[in-house]
Coordinates of C-alpha atoms in Angstrom, one line a residue:
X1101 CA -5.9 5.9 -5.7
X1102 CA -7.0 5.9 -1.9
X1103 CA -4.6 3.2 -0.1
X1104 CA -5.0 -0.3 0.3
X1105 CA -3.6 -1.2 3.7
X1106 CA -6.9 -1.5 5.4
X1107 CA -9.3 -4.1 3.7
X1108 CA -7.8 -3.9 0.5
X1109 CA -6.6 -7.5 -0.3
X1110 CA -10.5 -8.0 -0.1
X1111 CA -11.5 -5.2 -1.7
X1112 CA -9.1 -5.4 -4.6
X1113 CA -9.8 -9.5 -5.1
X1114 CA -14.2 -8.6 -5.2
X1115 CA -13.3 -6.1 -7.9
X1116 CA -14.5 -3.2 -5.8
X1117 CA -10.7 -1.6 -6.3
X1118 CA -8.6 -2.7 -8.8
X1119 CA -4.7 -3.6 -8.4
X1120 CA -3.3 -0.7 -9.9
X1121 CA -6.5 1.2 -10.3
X1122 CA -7.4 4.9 -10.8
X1123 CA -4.6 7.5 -10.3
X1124 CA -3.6 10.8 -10.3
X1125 CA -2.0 12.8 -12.7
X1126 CA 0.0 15.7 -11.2
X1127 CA 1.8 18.7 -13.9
X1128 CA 4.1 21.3 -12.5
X1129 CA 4.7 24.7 -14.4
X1130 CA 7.9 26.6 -12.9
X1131 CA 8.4 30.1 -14.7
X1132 CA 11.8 30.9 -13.4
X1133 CA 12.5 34.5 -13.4
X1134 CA 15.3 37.0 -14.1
X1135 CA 15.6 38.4 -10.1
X1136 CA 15.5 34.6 -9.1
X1137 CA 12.0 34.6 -8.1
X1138 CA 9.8 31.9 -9.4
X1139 CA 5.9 31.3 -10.1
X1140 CA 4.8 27.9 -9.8
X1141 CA 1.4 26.5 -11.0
X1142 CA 0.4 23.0 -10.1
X1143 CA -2.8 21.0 -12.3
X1144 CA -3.7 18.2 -10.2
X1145 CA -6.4 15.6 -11.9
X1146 CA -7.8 12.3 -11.3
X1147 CA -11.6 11.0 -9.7
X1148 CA -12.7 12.4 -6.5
X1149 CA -11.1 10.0 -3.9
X1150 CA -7.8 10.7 -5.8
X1151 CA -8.0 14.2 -4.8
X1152 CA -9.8 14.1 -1.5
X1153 CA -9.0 10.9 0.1
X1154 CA -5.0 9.5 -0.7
X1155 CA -3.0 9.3 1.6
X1156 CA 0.0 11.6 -0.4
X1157 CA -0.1 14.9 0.6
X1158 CA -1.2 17.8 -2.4
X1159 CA -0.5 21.3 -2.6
X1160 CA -4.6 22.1 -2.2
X1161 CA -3.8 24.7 0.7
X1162 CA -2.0 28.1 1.2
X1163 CA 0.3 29.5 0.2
X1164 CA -1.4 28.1 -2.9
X1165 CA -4.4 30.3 -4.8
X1166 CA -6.5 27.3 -5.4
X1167 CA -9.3 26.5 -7.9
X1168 CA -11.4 23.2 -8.0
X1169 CA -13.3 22.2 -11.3
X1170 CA -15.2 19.5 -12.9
X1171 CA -14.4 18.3 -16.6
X1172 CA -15.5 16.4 -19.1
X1173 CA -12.6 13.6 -20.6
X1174 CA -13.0 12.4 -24.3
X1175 CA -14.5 9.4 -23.1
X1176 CA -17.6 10.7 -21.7
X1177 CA -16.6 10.1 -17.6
X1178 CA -16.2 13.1 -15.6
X1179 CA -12.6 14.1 -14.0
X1180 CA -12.2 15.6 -10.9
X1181 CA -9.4 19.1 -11.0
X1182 CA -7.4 21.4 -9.4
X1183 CA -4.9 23.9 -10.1
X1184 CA -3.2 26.2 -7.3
X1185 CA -0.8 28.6 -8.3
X1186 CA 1.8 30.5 -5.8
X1187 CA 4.7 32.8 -6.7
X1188 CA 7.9 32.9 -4.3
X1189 CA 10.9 35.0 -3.8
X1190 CA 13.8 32.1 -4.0
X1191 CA 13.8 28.3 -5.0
X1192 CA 14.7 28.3 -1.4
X1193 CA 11.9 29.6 0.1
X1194 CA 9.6 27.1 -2.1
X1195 CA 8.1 23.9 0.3
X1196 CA 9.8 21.0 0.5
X1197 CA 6.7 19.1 1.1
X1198 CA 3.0 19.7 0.9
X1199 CA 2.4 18.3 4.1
X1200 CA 1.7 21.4 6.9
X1201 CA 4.2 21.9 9.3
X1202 CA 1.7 20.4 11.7
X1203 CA 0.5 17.6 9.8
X1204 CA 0.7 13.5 11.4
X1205 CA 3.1 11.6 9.9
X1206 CA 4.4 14.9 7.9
X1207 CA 7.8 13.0 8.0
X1208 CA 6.2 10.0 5.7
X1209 CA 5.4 12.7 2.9
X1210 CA 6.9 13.3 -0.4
X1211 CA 9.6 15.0 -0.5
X1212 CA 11.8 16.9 -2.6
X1213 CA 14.3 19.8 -3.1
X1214 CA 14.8 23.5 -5.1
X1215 CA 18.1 25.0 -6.2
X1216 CA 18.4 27.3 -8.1
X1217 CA 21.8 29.0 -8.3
X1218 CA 22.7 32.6 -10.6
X1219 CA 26.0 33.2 -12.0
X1220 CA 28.1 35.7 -14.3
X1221 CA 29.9 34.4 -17.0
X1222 CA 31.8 36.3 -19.7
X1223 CA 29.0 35.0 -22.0
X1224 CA 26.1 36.5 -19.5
X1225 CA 24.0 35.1 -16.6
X1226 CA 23.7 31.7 -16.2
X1227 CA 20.8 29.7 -14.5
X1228 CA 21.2 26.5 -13.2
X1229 CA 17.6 25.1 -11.5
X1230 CA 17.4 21.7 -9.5
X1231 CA 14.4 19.6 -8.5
X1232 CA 15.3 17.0 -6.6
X1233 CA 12.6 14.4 -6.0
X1234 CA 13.5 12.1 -2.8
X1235 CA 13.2 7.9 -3.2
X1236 CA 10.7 6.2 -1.7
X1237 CA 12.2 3.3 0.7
X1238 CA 10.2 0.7 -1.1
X1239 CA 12.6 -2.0 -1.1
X1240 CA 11.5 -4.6 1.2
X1241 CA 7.8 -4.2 0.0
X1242 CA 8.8 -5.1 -3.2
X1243 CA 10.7 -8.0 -2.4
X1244 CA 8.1 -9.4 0.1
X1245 CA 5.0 -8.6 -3.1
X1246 CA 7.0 -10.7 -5.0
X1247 CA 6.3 -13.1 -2.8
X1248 CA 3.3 -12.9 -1.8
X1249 CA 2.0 -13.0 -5.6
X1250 CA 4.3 -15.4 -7.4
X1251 CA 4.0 -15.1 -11.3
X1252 CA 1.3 -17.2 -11.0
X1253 CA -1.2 -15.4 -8.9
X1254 CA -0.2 -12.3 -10.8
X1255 CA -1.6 -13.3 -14.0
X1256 CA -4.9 -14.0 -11.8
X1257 CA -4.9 -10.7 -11.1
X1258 CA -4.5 -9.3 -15.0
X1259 CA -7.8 -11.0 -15.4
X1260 CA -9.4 -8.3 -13.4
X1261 CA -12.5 -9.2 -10.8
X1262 CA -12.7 -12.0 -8.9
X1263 CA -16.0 -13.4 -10.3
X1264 CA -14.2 -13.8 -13.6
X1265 CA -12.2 -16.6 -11.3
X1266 CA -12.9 -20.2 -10.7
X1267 CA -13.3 -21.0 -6.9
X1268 CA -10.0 -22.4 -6.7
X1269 CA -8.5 -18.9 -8.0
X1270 CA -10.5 -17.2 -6.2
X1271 CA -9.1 -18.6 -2.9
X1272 CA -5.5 -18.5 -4.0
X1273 CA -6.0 -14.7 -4.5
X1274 CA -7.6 -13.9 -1.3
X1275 CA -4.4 -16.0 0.5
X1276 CA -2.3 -14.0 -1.3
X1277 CA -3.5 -10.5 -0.2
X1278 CA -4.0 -11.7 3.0
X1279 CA -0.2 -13.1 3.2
X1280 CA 1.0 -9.8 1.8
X1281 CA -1.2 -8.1 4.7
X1282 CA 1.2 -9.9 7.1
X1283 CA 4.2 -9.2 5.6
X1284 CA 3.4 -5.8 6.0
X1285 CA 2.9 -6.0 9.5
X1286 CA 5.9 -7.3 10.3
X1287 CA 8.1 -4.7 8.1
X1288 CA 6.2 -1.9 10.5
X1289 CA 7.0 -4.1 13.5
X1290 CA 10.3 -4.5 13.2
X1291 CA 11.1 -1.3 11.9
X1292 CA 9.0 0.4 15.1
X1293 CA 10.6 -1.9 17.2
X1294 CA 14.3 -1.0 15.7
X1295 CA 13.4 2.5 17.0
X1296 CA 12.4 2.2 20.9
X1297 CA 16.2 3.2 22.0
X1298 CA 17.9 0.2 24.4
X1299 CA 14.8 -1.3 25.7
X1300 CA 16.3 -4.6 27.0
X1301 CA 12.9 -6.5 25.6
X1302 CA 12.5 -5.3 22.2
X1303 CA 14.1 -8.5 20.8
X1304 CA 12.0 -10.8 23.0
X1305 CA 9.3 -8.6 21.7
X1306 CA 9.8 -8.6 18.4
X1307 CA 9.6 -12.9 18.3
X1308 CA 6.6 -12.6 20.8
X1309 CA 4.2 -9.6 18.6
X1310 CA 5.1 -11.3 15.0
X1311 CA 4.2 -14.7 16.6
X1312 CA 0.6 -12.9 17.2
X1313 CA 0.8 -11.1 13.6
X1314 CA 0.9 -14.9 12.6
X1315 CA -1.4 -16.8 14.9
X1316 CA -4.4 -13.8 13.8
X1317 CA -3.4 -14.9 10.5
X1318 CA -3.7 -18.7 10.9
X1319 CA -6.9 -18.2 12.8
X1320 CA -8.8 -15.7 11.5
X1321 CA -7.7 -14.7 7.9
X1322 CA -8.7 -18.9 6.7
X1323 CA -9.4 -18.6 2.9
X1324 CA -12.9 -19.9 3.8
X1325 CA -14.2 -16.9 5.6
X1326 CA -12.6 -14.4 2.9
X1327 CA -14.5 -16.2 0.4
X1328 CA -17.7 -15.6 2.5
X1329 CA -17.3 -12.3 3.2
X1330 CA -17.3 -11.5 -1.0
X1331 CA -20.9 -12.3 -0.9
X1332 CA -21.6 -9.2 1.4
X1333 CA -23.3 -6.2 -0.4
X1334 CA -20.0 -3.8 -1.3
X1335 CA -20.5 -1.8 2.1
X1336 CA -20.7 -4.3 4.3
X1337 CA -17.9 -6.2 2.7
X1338 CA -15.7 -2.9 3.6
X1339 CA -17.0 -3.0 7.1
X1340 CA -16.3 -6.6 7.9
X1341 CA -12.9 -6.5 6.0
X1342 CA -12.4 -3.1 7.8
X1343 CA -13.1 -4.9 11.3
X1344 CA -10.7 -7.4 11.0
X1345 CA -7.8 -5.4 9.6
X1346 CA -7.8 -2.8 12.4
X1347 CA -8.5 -6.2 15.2
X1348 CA -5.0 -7.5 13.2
X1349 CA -3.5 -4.7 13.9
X1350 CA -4.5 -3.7 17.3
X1351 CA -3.0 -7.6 18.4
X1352 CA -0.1 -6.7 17.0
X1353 CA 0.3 -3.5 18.9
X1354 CA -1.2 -4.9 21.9
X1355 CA 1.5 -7.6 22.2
X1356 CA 4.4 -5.7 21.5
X1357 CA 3.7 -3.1 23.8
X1358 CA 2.6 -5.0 27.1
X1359 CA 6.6 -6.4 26.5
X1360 CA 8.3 -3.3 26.7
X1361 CA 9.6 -2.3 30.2
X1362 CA 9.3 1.5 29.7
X1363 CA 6.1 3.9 29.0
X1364 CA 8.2 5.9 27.0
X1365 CA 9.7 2.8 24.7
X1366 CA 5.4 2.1 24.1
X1367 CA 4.8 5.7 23.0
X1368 CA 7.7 5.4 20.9
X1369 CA 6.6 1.8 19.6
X1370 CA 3.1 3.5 18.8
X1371 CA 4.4 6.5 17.1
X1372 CA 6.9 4.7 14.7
X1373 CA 4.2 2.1 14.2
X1374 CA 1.9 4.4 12.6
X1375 CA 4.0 6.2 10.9
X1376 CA 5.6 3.5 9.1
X1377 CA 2.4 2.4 8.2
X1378 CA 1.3 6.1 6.7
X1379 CA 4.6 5.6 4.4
X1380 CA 3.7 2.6 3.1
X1381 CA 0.0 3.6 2.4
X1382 CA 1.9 7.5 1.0
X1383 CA 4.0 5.5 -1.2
X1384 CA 1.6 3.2 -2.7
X1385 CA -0.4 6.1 -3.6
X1386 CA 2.2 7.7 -5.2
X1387 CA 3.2 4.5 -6.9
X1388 CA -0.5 5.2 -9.3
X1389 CA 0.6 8.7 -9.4
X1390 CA 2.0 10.2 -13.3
X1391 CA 4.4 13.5 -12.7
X1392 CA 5.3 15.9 -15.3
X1393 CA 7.6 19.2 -14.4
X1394 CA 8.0 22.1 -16.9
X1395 CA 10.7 24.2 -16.2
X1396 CA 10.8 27.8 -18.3
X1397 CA 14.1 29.2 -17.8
X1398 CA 15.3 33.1 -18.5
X1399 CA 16.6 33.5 -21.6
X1400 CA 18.2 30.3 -23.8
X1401 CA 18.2 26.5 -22.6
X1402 CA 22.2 25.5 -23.1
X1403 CA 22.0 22.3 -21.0
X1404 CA 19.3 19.9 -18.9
X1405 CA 18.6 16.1 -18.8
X1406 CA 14.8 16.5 -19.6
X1407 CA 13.2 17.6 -23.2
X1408 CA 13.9 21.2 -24.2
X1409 CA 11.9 23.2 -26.4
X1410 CA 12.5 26.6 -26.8
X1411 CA 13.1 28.3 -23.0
X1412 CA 11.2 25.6 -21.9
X1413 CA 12.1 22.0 -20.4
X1414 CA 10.1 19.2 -19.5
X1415 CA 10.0 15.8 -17.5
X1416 CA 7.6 13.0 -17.2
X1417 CA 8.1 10.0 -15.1
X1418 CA 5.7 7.9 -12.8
X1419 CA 5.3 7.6 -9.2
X1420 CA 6.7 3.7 -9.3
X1421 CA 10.1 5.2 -10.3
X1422 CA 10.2 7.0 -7.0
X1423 CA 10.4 3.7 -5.2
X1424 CA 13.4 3.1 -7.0
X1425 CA 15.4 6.2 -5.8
X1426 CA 15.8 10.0 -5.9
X1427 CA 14.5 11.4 -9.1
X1428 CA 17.1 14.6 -9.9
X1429 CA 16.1 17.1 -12.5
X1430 CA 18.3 19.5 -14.0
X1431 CA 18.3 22.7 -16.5
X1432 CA 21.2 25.3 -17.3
X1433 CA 20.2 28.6 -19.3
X1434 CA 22.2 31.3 -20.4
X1435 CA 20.9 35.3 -20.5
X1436 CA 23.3 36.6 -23.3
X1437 CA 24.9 40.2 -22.4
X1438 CA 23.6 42.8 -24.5

């Protein structure tokens, strides 16, 4: 699902995007092979946006043979697919991310690891392969949700649109996307700020831009204009919602870098700003995301912490769990000697 950090907490109250809508379903087939090499094919499938326009990098360029394709799901609605299939010599020659080398914000990617070690053993050749998926930092987002959208305002939200709401409901919904808005601002503040090297101001300037993150928010976020700006026609609700989201965020940039003493603290403020903001929209696409990894091994499957069936090995697990920690994946096989 695209990201919601622009516009969204209006977006997602009018019904236009759903809390916790579409997602994307990503399978990856390893075939590991005697000499070490391995052949891996990625199927990739959600709606359009899921594949063109989220914010988590896919593997939809080279090395990868790619092929796009429309389908038709048991429900009637169309589903948007890829697969892209590459071959490499080692597990350590395989990306670590699908972000290019040159990409913005390739740091704020997913990331993840290959090992894949080969050993004799009086019984034969044993294969060990490792897939190690790295955590999202998620942490403080999760805390600060939880309070922006009590239990209360969460069971609001289960009841899908916002016209299904009374007024009342409908106004603490858009407070509480707005108020989640600026907690978000000032995780990205503070973290940009923690980053500038020994700028003597950055502490006055972290009290001065989150007192503007704030004041924007009294001012120009008031429930009574959200609830306005729902009876826009869908486009221009984005617009206006759009408008105000990047003018937030501009004052909050604008403040905290006419207080730093140094150009090279504010291009430092600017770049960590932006990136931490691309990691929170990366992992709250991922967060929609289901993953499933099938590993086929040479010769027998002797140990893994996935489900083995024959040579092969599988694991499914969703994007959310990511924001909990590393993800690590393990199978063993043994080719017998003759």
């Amino acid at each position: 699902m695209r990201s919601r950090t622009v516009a969204t907490w209006t977006l997602v109250a009018a019904g236009i995007l759903l809390w916790g809508g579409g997602c994307l379903t990503r399978k990856e087939g390893l075939t590991v092979h005697e000499d070490g090499s391995i052949t891996v094919v990625h199927e990739i499938s959600g709606d359009a946006g899921d594949l063109n326009g989220g914010a988590a990098q896919l593997p939809l360029r080279e090395p990868f043979a790619v092929r796009r394709f429309v389908r038709e799901k048991s429900d009637g609605k169309k589903e948007h697919c890829a697969i892209a299939e590459a071959t490499y010599r080692s597990a350590a020659a395989m990306p670590q991310t699908f972000a290019g080398d040159n990409a913005p914000y390739r740091e704020a990617s997913l990331h993840f690891t290959n090992h894949l070690s080969i050993t004799e053993h009086d019984d034969g050749v044993h294969y060990v392969f490792v897939r190690r998926y790295i955590g999202r930092d998620w942490g403080r987002y999760a805390f600060d949700r939880k309070r922006a959208f009590p239990e209360h305002v969460e069971k609001l939200l289960d009841q899908g649109p916002i016209e299904k709401l009374q007024p009342d409901e409908q106004r603490t919904v858009l407070a509480a996307f707005a108020d989640y808005e600026r907690r978000k601002l000032h995780i990205w503040l503070e973290r940009a700020l923690d980053e500038v090297g020994n700028d003597d101001n950055r502490w006055r300037v972290l009290l001065q831009a989150g007192a503007a993150i704030d004041q924007f928010h009294k001012e120009q976020l008031v429930v009574d204009r959200l609830v306005t700006l729902l009876e826009l026609p869908s486009n221009e609700l984005e617009k206006q919602a759009d408008s105000l989201m990047q003018s937030w965020l501009q004052r909050a940039k604008n403040t905290a870098t006419a207080g730093l003493s140094s150009m090279a603290a504010r291009e430092r403020f600017e770049e960590r700003f932006a990136l931490y903001r691309h990691d929170f929209e990366v992992s709250e696409d991922l967060r929609d995301e289901n993953f499933e990894l099938r590993v086929q091994m040479p010769g027998t499957v002797v140990h893994s912490n996935g489900v083995t069936t024959g040579s092969t090995t599988q694991w499914q697990f969703s994007g959310q769990e990511l924001c909990l920690g590393d993800r690590v994946l393990v199978v063993e096989s043994v080719v017998a000697k003759p």
